[in-house]
Short mmCIF file of C-alpha atoms and ligand atoms in Angstrom, two decimals:
data_model
loop_
_atom_site.label_atom_id
_atom_site.label_comp_id
_atom_site.label_asym_id
_atom_site.label_seq_id
_atom_site.Cartn_x
_atom_site.Cartn_y
_atom_site.Cartn_z
CA MET O 1 -8.14 -20.40 -32.53
CA ASP O 2 -6.95 -22.62 -30.31
CA PHE O 3 -7.42 -21.60 -26.59
CA GLU O 4 -4.94 -23.96 -25.32
CA TYR O 5 -1.84 -22.24 -23.71
CA SER O 6 1.52 -23.27 -25.23
CA GLU O 7 4.00 -25.67 -22.96
CA LYS O 8 6.29 -22.32 -22.99
CA SER O 9 3.52 -20.13 -21.51
CA LEU O 10 1.88 -22.53 -18.88
CA GLU O 11 5.59 -22.79 -17.55
CA LEU O 12 6.37 -19.01 -16.97
CA GLN O 13 2.45 -18.67 -15.76
CA LYS O 14 3.55 -21.09 -13.04
CA ARG O 15 6.76 -19.23 -12.05
CA VAL O 16 5.40 -15.66 -12.15
CA ALA O 17 2.48 -17.31 -9.82
CA HIS O 18 4.98 -18.79 -7.66
CA PHE O 19 7.11 -15.41 -7.79
CA MET O 20 3.98 -13.38 -7.06
CA GLN O 21 3.40 -15.94 -4.18
CA VAL O 22 6.80 -15.47 -2.47
CA HIS O 23 7.79 -12.36 -3.07
CA ILE O 24 4.74 -10.18 -4.00
CA TYR O 25 2.05 -10.56 -1.97
CA PRO O 26 3.82 -10.49 1.39
CA LEU O 27 4.87 -6.93 0.60
CA GLU O 28 1.33 -5.69 -0.54
CA LYS O 29 0.63 -3.73 2.51
CA GLU O 30 3.64 -2.54 3.11
CA TYR O 31 4.09 -1.11 -0.06
CA MET O 32 0.97 0.84 -0.36
CA GLU O 33 1.66 2.04 3.15
CA PHE O 34 5.32 3.23 2.39
CA VAL O 35 3.99 5.22 -0.68
CA GLU O 36 1.00 6.48 1.30
CA ALA O 37 3.50 8.01 4.23
CA ASN O 38 6.57 9.29 1.47
CA PRO O 39 4.54 10.73 -1.66
CA TRP O 40 7.31 10.39 -4.75
CA LYS O 41 9.52 8.12 -3.06
CA VAL O 42 10.34 4.88 -4.14
CA PHE O 43 9.52 1.72 -2.11
CA PRO O 44 13.10 0.75 -0.93
CA LYS O 45 12.88 -2.77 -1.59
CA LEU O 46 11.75 -2.51 -5.33
CA GLN O 47 15.27 -3.06 -6.51
CA ALA O 48 15.72 -6.06 -5.06
CA LEU O 49 12.67 -7.88 -6.24
CA LYS O 50 13.62 -6.05 -9.78
CA ASP O 51 16.92 -7.76 -9.16
CA LEU O 52 15.28 -11.30 -8.07
CA ALA O 53 12.76 -11.25 -11.44
CA LYS O 54 15.80 -10.15 -13.62
CA ALA O 55 17.86 -12.93 -12.34
CA GLU O 56 15.04 -15.63 -12.68
CA GLY O 57 14.32 -14.53 -15.97
CA LEU O 58 11.15 -13.15 -15.51
CA TRP O 59 11.76 -10.01 -17.20
CA ASN O 60 10.64 -7.94 -20.28
CA LEU O 61 8.35 -10.84 -20.93
CA PHE O 62 5.91 -8.11 -22.48
CA LEU O 63 8.03 -7.71 -25.68
CA PRO O 64 6.72 -9.56 -28.66
CA LYS O 65 8.96 -12.19 -30.77
CA ASP O 66 8.78 -10.38 -33.70
CA TYR O 67 11.03 -7.87 -31.85
CA GLY O 68 14.04 -10.31 -32.26
CA ASP O 69 16.71 -10.33 -29.87
CA LEU O 70 14.90 -7.70 -27.75
CA SER O 71 12.75 -9.66 -27.15
CA PRO O 72 12.66 -12.80 -24.62
CA GLY O 73 10.41 -14.46 -27.43
CA LEU O 74 6.67 -14.57 -26.25
CA THR O 75 4.26 -13.74 -28.67
CA ASN O 76 1.08 -11.66 -27.02
CA LEU O 77 -0.90 -14.60 -26.80
CA GLU O 78 1.54 -16.28 -24.35
CA TYR O 79 2.27 -12.94 -22.50
CA ALA O 80 -1.45 -12.14 -22.10
CA PRO O 81 -2.00 -14.65 -19.28
CA LEU O 82 1.17 -13.76 -17.42
CA ALA O 83 0.20 -9.70 -17.42
CA ALA O 84 -3.14 -11.25 -15.80
CA ILE O 85 -1.21 -12.82 -13.18
CA MET O 86 0.47 -9.34 -12.50
CA GLY O 87 -2.42 -7.45 -12.27
CA ARG O 88 -3.75 -9.49 -9.29
CA VAL O 89 -1.52 -6.79 -7.62
CA VAL O 90 -1.48 -3.46 -8.98
CA TRP O 91 2.13 -2.19 -8.69
CA ALA O 92 3.71 -5.83 -9.96
CA SER O 93 3.84 -5.68 -13.57
CA GLN O 94 6.87 -2.79 -12.78
CA VAL O 95 8.68 -5.70 -10.92
CA PHE O 96 9.17 -7.74 -14.02
CA ASN O 97 9.83 -4.63 -15.93
CA CYS O 98 6.35 -4.85 -17.72
CA SER O 99 4.60 -1.77 -16.58
CA ALA O 100 3.20 1.04 -18.90
CA PRO O 101 3.71 3.70 -19.60
CA ASP O 102 7.47 1.77 -20.11
CA THR O 103 6.25 -0.93 -22.33
CA GLY O 104 5.05 1.35 -25.06
CA ASN O 105 7.99 3.15 -24.63
CA MET O 106 10.12 0.82 -24.96
CA GLU O 107 8.14 -0.85 -28.02
CA VAL O 108 8.33 2.39 -29.92
CA LEU O 109 12.24 2.94 -29.16
CA ALA O 110 12.65 -0.91 -30.33
CA LYS O 111 10.70 -0.33 -33.76
CA TYR O 112 11.78 3.52 -34.37
CA GLY O 113 14.73 4.20 -32.55
CA THR O 114 18.31 4.91 -34.20
CA GLU O 115 21.02 3.24 -33.20
CA SER O 116 21.83 6.06 -30.89
CA GLN O 117 18.35 6.98 -29.60
CA LYS O 118 18.13 2.88 -28.78
CA LYS O 119 21.85 2.89 -26.72
CA GLN O 120 20.77 6.21 -24.66
CA TRP O 121 17.05 5.04 -24.23
CA LEU O 122 15.95 1.54 -24.41
CA GLU O 123 19.48 -0.15 -23.27
CA PRO O 124 18.75 1.66 -19.78
CA LEU O 125 14.71 1.35 -19.96
CA MET O 126 15.23 -2.43 -20.76
CA ALA O 127 17.52 -2.95 -17.85
CA GLY O 128 15.02 -1.28 -15.61
CA ASN O 129 17.39 1.50 -14.33
CA ILE O 130 15.06 3.99 -15.64
CA ARG O 131 11.57 5.09 -15.99
CA SER O 132 9.80 6.99 -18.66
CA ALA O 133 6.42 9.08 -19.59
CA PHE O 134 4.55 9.47 -22.55
CA LEU O 135 3.20 13.26 -22.90
CA MET O 136 0.02 13.51 -25.24
CA THR O 137 -2.59 15.13 -23.56
CA GLU O 138 -3.05 18.60 -22.90
CA PRO O 139 -5.63 20.40 -20.96
CA GLU O 140 -6.61 23.12 -23.32
CA VAL O 141 -8.01 21.04 -26.01
CA ALA O 142 -10.14 17.46 -26.42
CA SER O 143 -6.94 15.11 -26.51
CA SER O 144 -9.44 12.24 -27.20
CA ASP O 145 -8.98 13.42 -30.72
CA ALA O 146 -5.31 13.31 -30.87
CA THR O 147 -5.15 15.60 -34.06
CA ASN O 148 -6.60 18.59 -31.62
CA ILE O 149 -3.26 18.74 -29.54
CA GLU O 150 -1.14 22.06 -30.16
CA THR O 151 2.23 21.96 -28.63
CA SER O 152 5.13 23.01 -31.36
CA ILE O 153 8.06 21.01 -32.17
CA VAL O 154 9.91 23.66 -34.54
CA ARG O 155 12.81 23.05 -36.26
CA ASP O 156 15.89 25.66 -35.73
CA GLY O 157 19.06 24.28 -36.79
CA ASP O 158 20.39 21.54 -35.64
CA GLU O 159 17.79 21.47 -32.58
CA TYR O 160 13.95 21.41 -32.18
CA ILE O 161 12.33 24.15 -29.95
CA ILE O 162 9.50 23.08 -28.08
CA ASN O 163 6.60 24.63 -26.19
CA GLY O 164 3.29 23.80 -25.21
CA ARG O 165 1.36 21.99 -21.82
CA LYS O 166 0.85 18.57 -21.07
CA TRP O 167 -1.06 16.69 -18.69
CA TRP O 168 -1.57 13.58 -17.30
CA SER O 169 1.77 12.61 -17.75
CA SER O 170 1.73 9.20 -16.09
CA GLY O 171 5.09 8.25 -14.37
CA ALA O 172 6.64 12.20 -14.98
CA MET O 173 6.52 12.53 -10.71
CA ASN O 174 8.40 8.87 -10.28
CA PRO O 175 12.28 10.56 -9.07
CA GLU O 176 13.62 7.49 -11.47
CA THR O 177 11.71 8.50 -14.70
CA GLU O 178 14.49 10.36 -16.79
CA VAL O 179 12.76 10.15 -20.37
CA TYR O 180 9.79 11.81 -22.13
CA ILE O 181 8.37 10.83 -25.41
CA LEU O 182 6.56 13.35 -26.37
CA MET O 183 4.07 14.07 -29.40
CA GLY O 184 3.47 18.00 -30.87
CA LYS O 185 2.75 19.29 -33.99
CA THR O 186 5.87 19.91 -36.25
CA ASP O 187 3.78 21.26 -39.59
CA PRO O 188 0.24 22.50 -38.20
CA GLU O 189 -0.78 23.28 -42.25
CA ALA O 190 -0.05 19.91 -43.75
CA GLN O 191 -2.96 17.39 -43.93
CA ARG O 192 -4.77 16.49 -40.76
CA HIS O 193 -2.68 13.07 -39.47
CA VAL O 194 0.86 14.19 -40.57
CA GLN O 195 1.02 17.16 -38.59
CA GLN O 196 2.30 15.50 -35.90
CA SER O 197 5.40 14.29 -34.81
CA MET O 198 7.58 12.34 -31.79
CA ILE O 199 10.38 13.42 -30.19
CA ILE O 200 12.59 12.54 -27.12
CA ILE O 201 13.18 15.16 -24.40
CA PRO O 202 15.38 13.88 -21.18
CA ALA O 203 13.55 14.80 -18.13
CA LYS O 204 16.04 17.54 -17.09
CA THR O 205 16.24 19.32 -19.98
CA GLU O 206 15.72 23.47 -19.20
CA GLY O 207 12.33 24.93 -19.41
CA VAL O 208 10.25 21.41 -18.53
CA ASN O 209 8.90 22.56 -15.80
CA ILE O 210 6.63 20.52 -13.67
CA ILE O 211 3.57 22.60 -12.41
CA ARG O 212 1.70 20.05 -10.61
CA ALA O 213 0.61 16.32 -9.68
CA LEU O 214 -2.81 15.51 -10.27
CA ARG O 215 -4.94 13.18 -7.97
CA VAL O 216 -6.90 10.48 -8.97
CA PHE O 217 -10.50 10.00 -7.31
CA GLY O 218 -8.12 12.04 -4.32
CA MET O 219 -5.12 9.53 -4.04
CA VAL O 220 -1.71 10.91 -5.29
CA GLU O 221 -1.03 7.39 -6.77
CA SER O 222 2.90 7.95 -5.92
CA PRO O 223 5.54 6.94 -7.16
CA GLU O 224 4.42 7.35 -10.48
CA GLY O 225 2.15 10.10 -10.36
CA HIS O 226 0.38 12.09 -13.25
CA ALA O 227 2.13 15.16 -14.04
CA GLU O 228 0.68 18.56 -15.74
CA ILE O 229 4.31 19.82 -17.51
CA GLU O 230 5.16 23.38 -18.89
CA LEU O 231 7.24 23.21 -21.64
CA LYS O 232 9.06 26.69 -22.22
CA ASN O 233 11.18 26.46 -25.19
CA VAL O 234 12.57 23.47 -24.18
CA ARG O 235 15.65 22.68 -27.06
CA VAL O 236 16.82 19.44 -27.89
CA PRO O 237 19.14 17.82 -30.75
CA ALA O 238 17.55 17.20 -34.08
CA GLU O 239 18.47 13.70 -34.19
CA ASN O 240 16.06 13.26 -31.20
CA LEU O 241 13.00 12.91 -33.39
CA LEU O 242 11.36 9.74 -34.03
CA VAL O 243 11.28 8.38 -37.39
CA ASP O 244 10.68 11.47 -39.79
CA GLU O 245 8.85 14.86 -39.15
CA GLY O 246 4.62 13.65 -39.78
CA ALA O 247 5.34 10.30 -38.51
CA GLY O 248 3.83 11.27 -34.77
CA PHE O 249 -0.11 9.69 -35.49
CA ALA O 250 1.13 6.64 -37.30
CA ILE O 251 3.53 5.82 -34.36
CA ALA O 252 0.67 6.75 -31.93
CA GLN O 253 -1.54 3.91 -33.75
CA GLY O 254 1.42 1.41 -33.57
CA ARG O 255 2.06 1.79 -30.18
CA LEU O 256 -1.51 1.25 -28.53
CA GLY O 257 -2.15 -2.25 -29.95
CA PRO O 258 -0.16 -4.67 -27.27
CA GLY O 259 -0.44 -1.71 -24.69
CA ARG O 260 -4.54 -2.46 -24.94
CA ILE O 261 -3.74 -6.03 -24.46
CA HIS O 262 -1.45 -5.81 -21.40
CA HIS O 263 -3.90 -3.07 -19.62
CA CYS O 264 -7.14 -5.60 -20.45
CA MET O 265 -4.95 -8.69 -19.33
CA ARG O 266 -4.20 -6.64 -16.06
CA LEU O 267 -7.64 -5.80 -14.91
CA ILE O 268 -8.93 -9.29 -15.47
CA GLY O 269 -6.30 -10.18 -13.15
CA ALA O 270 -7.46 -7.49 -10.83
CA ALA O 271 -11.30 -8.74 -11.77
CA GLU O 272 -10.31 -12.57 -10.64
CA ARG O 273 -8.97 -11.69 -7.20
CA SER O 274 -11.77 -9.63 -6.48
CA LEU O 275 -14.12 -12.18 -7.02
CA GLU O 276 -12.03 -14.72 -5.35
CA LEU O 277 -11.78 -12.37 -2.33
CA MET O 278 -15.54 -12.00 -2.44
CA CYS O 279 -16.24 -15.67 -2.45
CA LYS O 280 -13.95 -16.19 0.35
CA ARG O 281 -15.37 -13.25 1.99
CA VAL O 282 -19.45 -14.46 1.81
CA ALA O 283 -18.40 -17.81 2.76
CA THR O 284 -16.97 -16.69 6.25
CA ARG O 285 -19.37 -14.31 7.33
CA LYS O 286 -23.19 -14.22 8.60
CA ALA O 287 -26.43 -11.76 8.43
CA PHE O 288 -29.83 -12.60 9.37
CA GLY O 289 -29.11 -16.14 10.25
CA LYS O 290 -27.15 -17.52 7.52
CA SER O 291 -24.13 -17.09 5.13
CA ILE O 292 -24.01 -14.15 3.19
CA GLY O 293 -23.05 -16.47 0.22
CA ASP O 294 -26.60 -18.24 0.59
CA PHE O 295 -28.48 -15.00 -0.13
CA SER O 296 -29.29 -15.53 -3.73
CA SER O 297 -28.57 -11.92 -4.59
CA ILE O 298 -25.26 -12.48 -3.72
CA ARG O 299 -25.19 -15.90 -5.67
CA GLN O 300 -26.22 -14.21 -8.84
CA ASP O 301 -23.67 -11.54 -8.56
CA ILE O 302 -20.77 -14.10 -8.20
CA ALA O 303 -22.28 -16.21 -11.33
CA LYS O 304 -22.63 -12.85 -13.30
CA SER O 305 -19.17 -12.06 -12.44
CA ARG O 306 -17.73 -15.17 -13.60
CA CYS O 307 -19.61 -15.13 -16.28
CA GLU O 308 -18.42 -11.67 -17.23
CA ILE O 309 -14.46 -12.51 -16.73
CA GLU O 310 -14.80 -15.45 -18.79
CA GLN O 311 -16.44 -13.74 -21.37
CA ALA O 312 -14.16 -10.87 -21.60
CA LYS O 313 -10.94 -12.83 -20.98
CA LEU O 314 -11.59 -15.05 -24.26
CA LEU O 315 -12.46 -11.78 -26.26
CA THR O 316 -9.05 -10.05 -25.07
CA LEU O 317 -7.18 -13.51 -25.95
CA ALA O 318 -8.80 -13.64 -29.29
CA ALA O 319 -7.43 -9.77 -29.85
CA ALA O 320 -3.74 -11.09 -28.64
CA ASP O 321 -4.23 -13.88 -31.31
CA LYS O 322 -5.25 -11.86 -33.93
CA ILE O 323 -2.20 -9.26 -33.42
CA ASP O 324 -0.12 -12.23 -33.49
CA ARG O 325 -1.54 -13.52 -36.82
CA PHE O 326 -2.63 -10.60 -38.75
CA GLY O 327 -0.51 -7.34 -37.08
CA ILE O 328 -2.70 -4.44 -35.29
CA LYS O 329 -4.26 -3.00 -38.52
CA GLY O 330 -5.77 -6.65 -38.79
CA ALA O 331 -6.52 -6.85 -35.21
CA LYS O 332 -7.73 -3.15 -35.02
CA ASP O 333 -11.35 -3.75 -33.96
CA LEU O 334 -11.10 -6.78 -31.83
CA ILE O 335 -8.54 -4.05 -29.75
CA GLY O 336 -11.23 -1.68 -29.72
CA MET O 337 -13.76 -4.16 -28.66
CA ILE O 338 -11.77 -5.51 -25.61
CA LYS O 339 -11.07 -1.29 -24.72
CA ILE O 340 -14.84 -0.90 -24.45
CA VAL O 341 -15.86 -4.45 -22.61
CA VAL O 342 -13.07 -5.10 -20.31
CA PRO O 343 -12.51 -1.72 -18.19
CA ARG O 344 -16.31 -1.83 -17.90
CA MET O 345 -16.65 -5.30 -16.75
CA THR O 346 -13.51 -5.11 -13.93
CA CYS O 347 -15.59 -1.88 -12.70
CA GLU O 348 -18.77 -4.06 -12.41
CA VAL O 349 -17.14 -7.25 -10.78
CA VAL O 350 -15.05 -5.10 -8.54
CA ASP O 351 -18.13 -3.02 -7.47
CA ARG O 352 -20.03 -6.29 -6.57
CA ALA O 353 -17.14 -7.49 -4.57
CA ILE O 354 -16.91 -3.94 -2.96
CA GLN O 355 -20.95 -4.12 -2.09
CA ALA O 356 -19.89 -7.52 -0.41
CA HIS O 357 -17.22 -6.76 2.30
CA GLY O 358 -19.53 -3.80 3.27
CA GLY O 359 -17.42 -1.38 4.77
CA MET O 360 -14.30 -3.22 4.89
CA GLY O 361 -14.91 -2.85 0.55
CA VAL O 362 -13.78 0.90 0.60
CA CYS O 363 -11.14 1.07 2.87
CA GLN O 364 -7.45 -0.02 2.40
CA ASP O 365 -7.59 -3.32 4.30
CA THR O 366 -8.13 -5.21 0.55
CA PRO O 367 -7.27 -4.06 -2.99
CA LEU O 368 -10.41 -3.54 -3.94
CA ALA O 369 -10.98 0.36 -4.07
CA VAL O 370 -7.41 0.68 -5.69
CA PHE O 371 -8.56 -1.96 -8.09
CA TRP O 372 -11.86 0.58 -9.22
CA VAL O 373 -9.87 3.54 -9.27
CA TYR O 374 -7.84 1.89 -12.03
CA ALA O 375 -10.35 0.11 -14.06
CA ARG O 376 -12.60 3.53 -14.13
CA CYS O 377 -9.56 5.33 -15.16
CA ILE O 378 -9.08 2.86 -18.07
CA ARG O 379 -12.47 4.02 -19.04
CA ILE O 380 -10.53 7.34 -20.16
CA ALA O 381 -7.12 7.08 -20.48
CA ASP O 382 -5.75 5.49 -23.68
CA GLY O 383 -9.25 6.97 -25.28
CA PRO O 384 -12.71 7.12 -23.49
CA ASP O 385 -14.90 4.44 -24.21
CA GLU O 386 -16.77 6.46 -26.70
CA VAL O 387 -14.32 6.99 -28.65
CA HIS O 388 -13.39 3.21 -29.19
CA MET O 389 -17.38 2.77 -29.96
CA TYR O 390 -17.60 5.88 -32.30
CA GLN O 391 -14.89 3.55 -34.21
CA LEU O 392 -15.75 0.43 -34.08
CA GLY O 393 -19.86 1.40 -35.10
CA ARG O 394 -17.95 3.41 -37.64
CA ASN O 395 -16.10 -0.14 -39.35
CA THR O 396 -19.16 -2.18 -38.63
CA ILE O 397 -21.24 0.12 -40.84
CA LYS O 398 -18.47 0.10 -43.31
CA GLN O 399 -18.27 -3.75 -43.40
CA SER O 400 -22.06 -4.37 -43.75
CA ILE O 401 -22.14 -2.46 -46.43
CA GLN O 402 -19.23 -3.86 -48.40
CA ALA O 403 -20.17 -7.37 -47.45
C1 FAD I 501 -5.16 7.65 -15.04
C2 FAD I 501 -5.19 8.48 -16.22
C3 FAD I 501 -3.60 8.40 -16.95
C4 FAD I 501 -3.50 8.65 -17.82
N1 FAD I 501 -2.15 8.74 -18.48
C5 FAD I 501 -1.85 9.31 -19.72
C6 FAD I 501 -0.42 9.24 -20.02
O1 FAD I 501 0.42 8.66 -19.60
N2 FAD I 501 -0.44 10.28 -21.45
C7 FAD I 501 -1.08 11.03 -21.74
O2 FAD I 501 -0.44 11.62 -23.12
N3 FAD I 501 -2.63 11.03 -21.43
C8 FAD I 501 -2.41 10.25 -20.30
N4 FAD I 501 -3.75 10.38 -19.98
C9 FAD I 501 -5.06 11.16 -20.93
C10 FAD I 501 -5.89 10.39 -21.37
O3 FAD I 501 -5.34 9.72 -22.39
C11 FAD I 501 -7.09 11.28 -21.47
O4 FAD I 501 -7.63 11.94 -20.98
C12 FAD I 501 -8.30 10.56 -22.55
O5 FAD I 501 -7.80 10.89 -24.21
C13 FAD I 501 -9.19 11.71 -23.20
O6 FAD I 501 -8.48 13.05 -23.40
P1 FAD I 501 -9.25 14.63 -22.71
O7 FAD I 501 -8.88 14.09 -21.45
O8 FAD I 501 -8.86 15.77 -23.33
O9 FAD I 501 -10.89 14.13 -23.04
P2 FAD I 501 -11.87 14.63 -24.26
O10 FAD I 501 -11.15 14.58 -25.48
O11 FAD I 501 -12.08 16.57 -23.89
O12 FAD I 501 -12.73 14.12 -24.15
C14 FAD I 501 -13.97 14.27 -23.05
C15 FAD I 501 -15.15 13.45 -22.79
O13 FAD I 501 -15.65 13.61 -24.44
C16 FAD I 501 -16.66 12.48 -24.82
N5 FAD I 501 -15.64 12.11 -26.15
C17 FAD I 501 -14.83 12.70 -26.77
N6 FAD I 501 -14.96 12.11 -28.44
C18 FAD I 501 -16.19 11.50 -28.08
C19 FAD I 501 -17.09 10.80 -28.85
N7 FAD I 501 -16.27 10.52 -30.38
N8 FAD I 501 -18.53 10.02 -29.32
C20 FAD I 501 -18.77 10.42 -28.04
N9 FAD I 501 -17.83 11.31 -27.16
C21 FAD I 501 -17.33 11.36 -26.94
C22 FAD I 501 -16.30 11.46 -23.42
O14 FAD I 501 -16.77 11.39 -22.86
C23 FAD I 501 -14.82 11.92 -23.32
O15 FAD I 501 -14.58 11.19 -22.00
C24 FAD I 501 -4.32 9.88 -18.45
C25 FAD I 501 -5.93 9.70 -18.39
C26 FAD I 501 -5.71 8.91 -17.11
C27 FAD I 501 -7.24 9.35 -15.94
#
């Protein structure tokens, strides 16, 4: 592959970086203070930032060019470095309408939605007027194996009735979230990978009960939140089903490819910024008669971090390039590899930066503590590390035998 970015991507990188510099970094602290003091309320200046990003054409850049007119026309490889720039501030990607889980849900609706589903839900999501959540994980079963999920979706005339309990539904606490895409079972007796279906549920449907918001390492992660939700005799029109009964698993597989590139590149942006903060800190602070940056152990940490970030970035760009050229199926091993490598790398790099900051590193005066929590969570969210290693190991053995 060619590791040079296209002219188009380079120009957008400059513009997104400039936008971050002028409009986002100056509000970084104010944003965090607001969401901490006002649980489940949206930062009042967010809408103006979104309007500005939209007016500047820095909007929905995540949607790859194979989506035709809906897409601003970038490949995954061209978008990847933009996600890294956005990842330098944990809440920035929503300003550009490029944040999870909306991006994955928009891709699902764009790829599989009917014209009326697109009109009702994709259009307001792409306009940034509403937000969404993805409901798959359940408290009662090991959801890293999605065939375990138990929530039932039962046809009743021209409606479906949904019963079950979900948790870790990210974004469901946000007052702007109006729609869920839920995965459940329409036929528990069918063959293992066609028991599941996906269905659209408006958030305010009767029988949808938000039980509580789950804390993450003690934090509430407002305003998005991660909800535990009970679904009790929830009725939606039959036309809310995505594709057909039994298509849920296949849709879920397709949903996760580009989304993993986005998560990984955002993490790489967080790791790069952590290393920059570490370098600045150690260059300006003295201990035991010399600059902290002159201690060999600190220089080794910095050198290791630079190497690891660069390795992870090249791997992720290779995965993005492979998706562009061979589709999600053709890139599945590389997608697995980045999911295994990048969150761990980010945890390590951020941890070194935290250590070099001393007490300051664990408090709210730098973004480091929040970066670490984000990276640690991604080792579980979207499937735990071990599941990706289990599958990559299996594929590698199979390929070796066939070779
Ligand atoms: C911050 C955050 C946000 C999330 N957002 C969402 C969301 O928006 N929507 C949603 O539906 N879910 C979401 N999740 C849930 C996440 O996808 C699940 O937690 C994950 O898939 C694991 O499922 P589980 O929690 O049931 O763990 P389990 O399936 O019970 O697994 C527990 C552990 O078992 C081990 N294990 C499992 N399989 C293997 C294997 N093959 N080999 C070796 N060890 C194994 C691993 O150590 C694993 O961590 C989120 C989670 C977090 C933490």
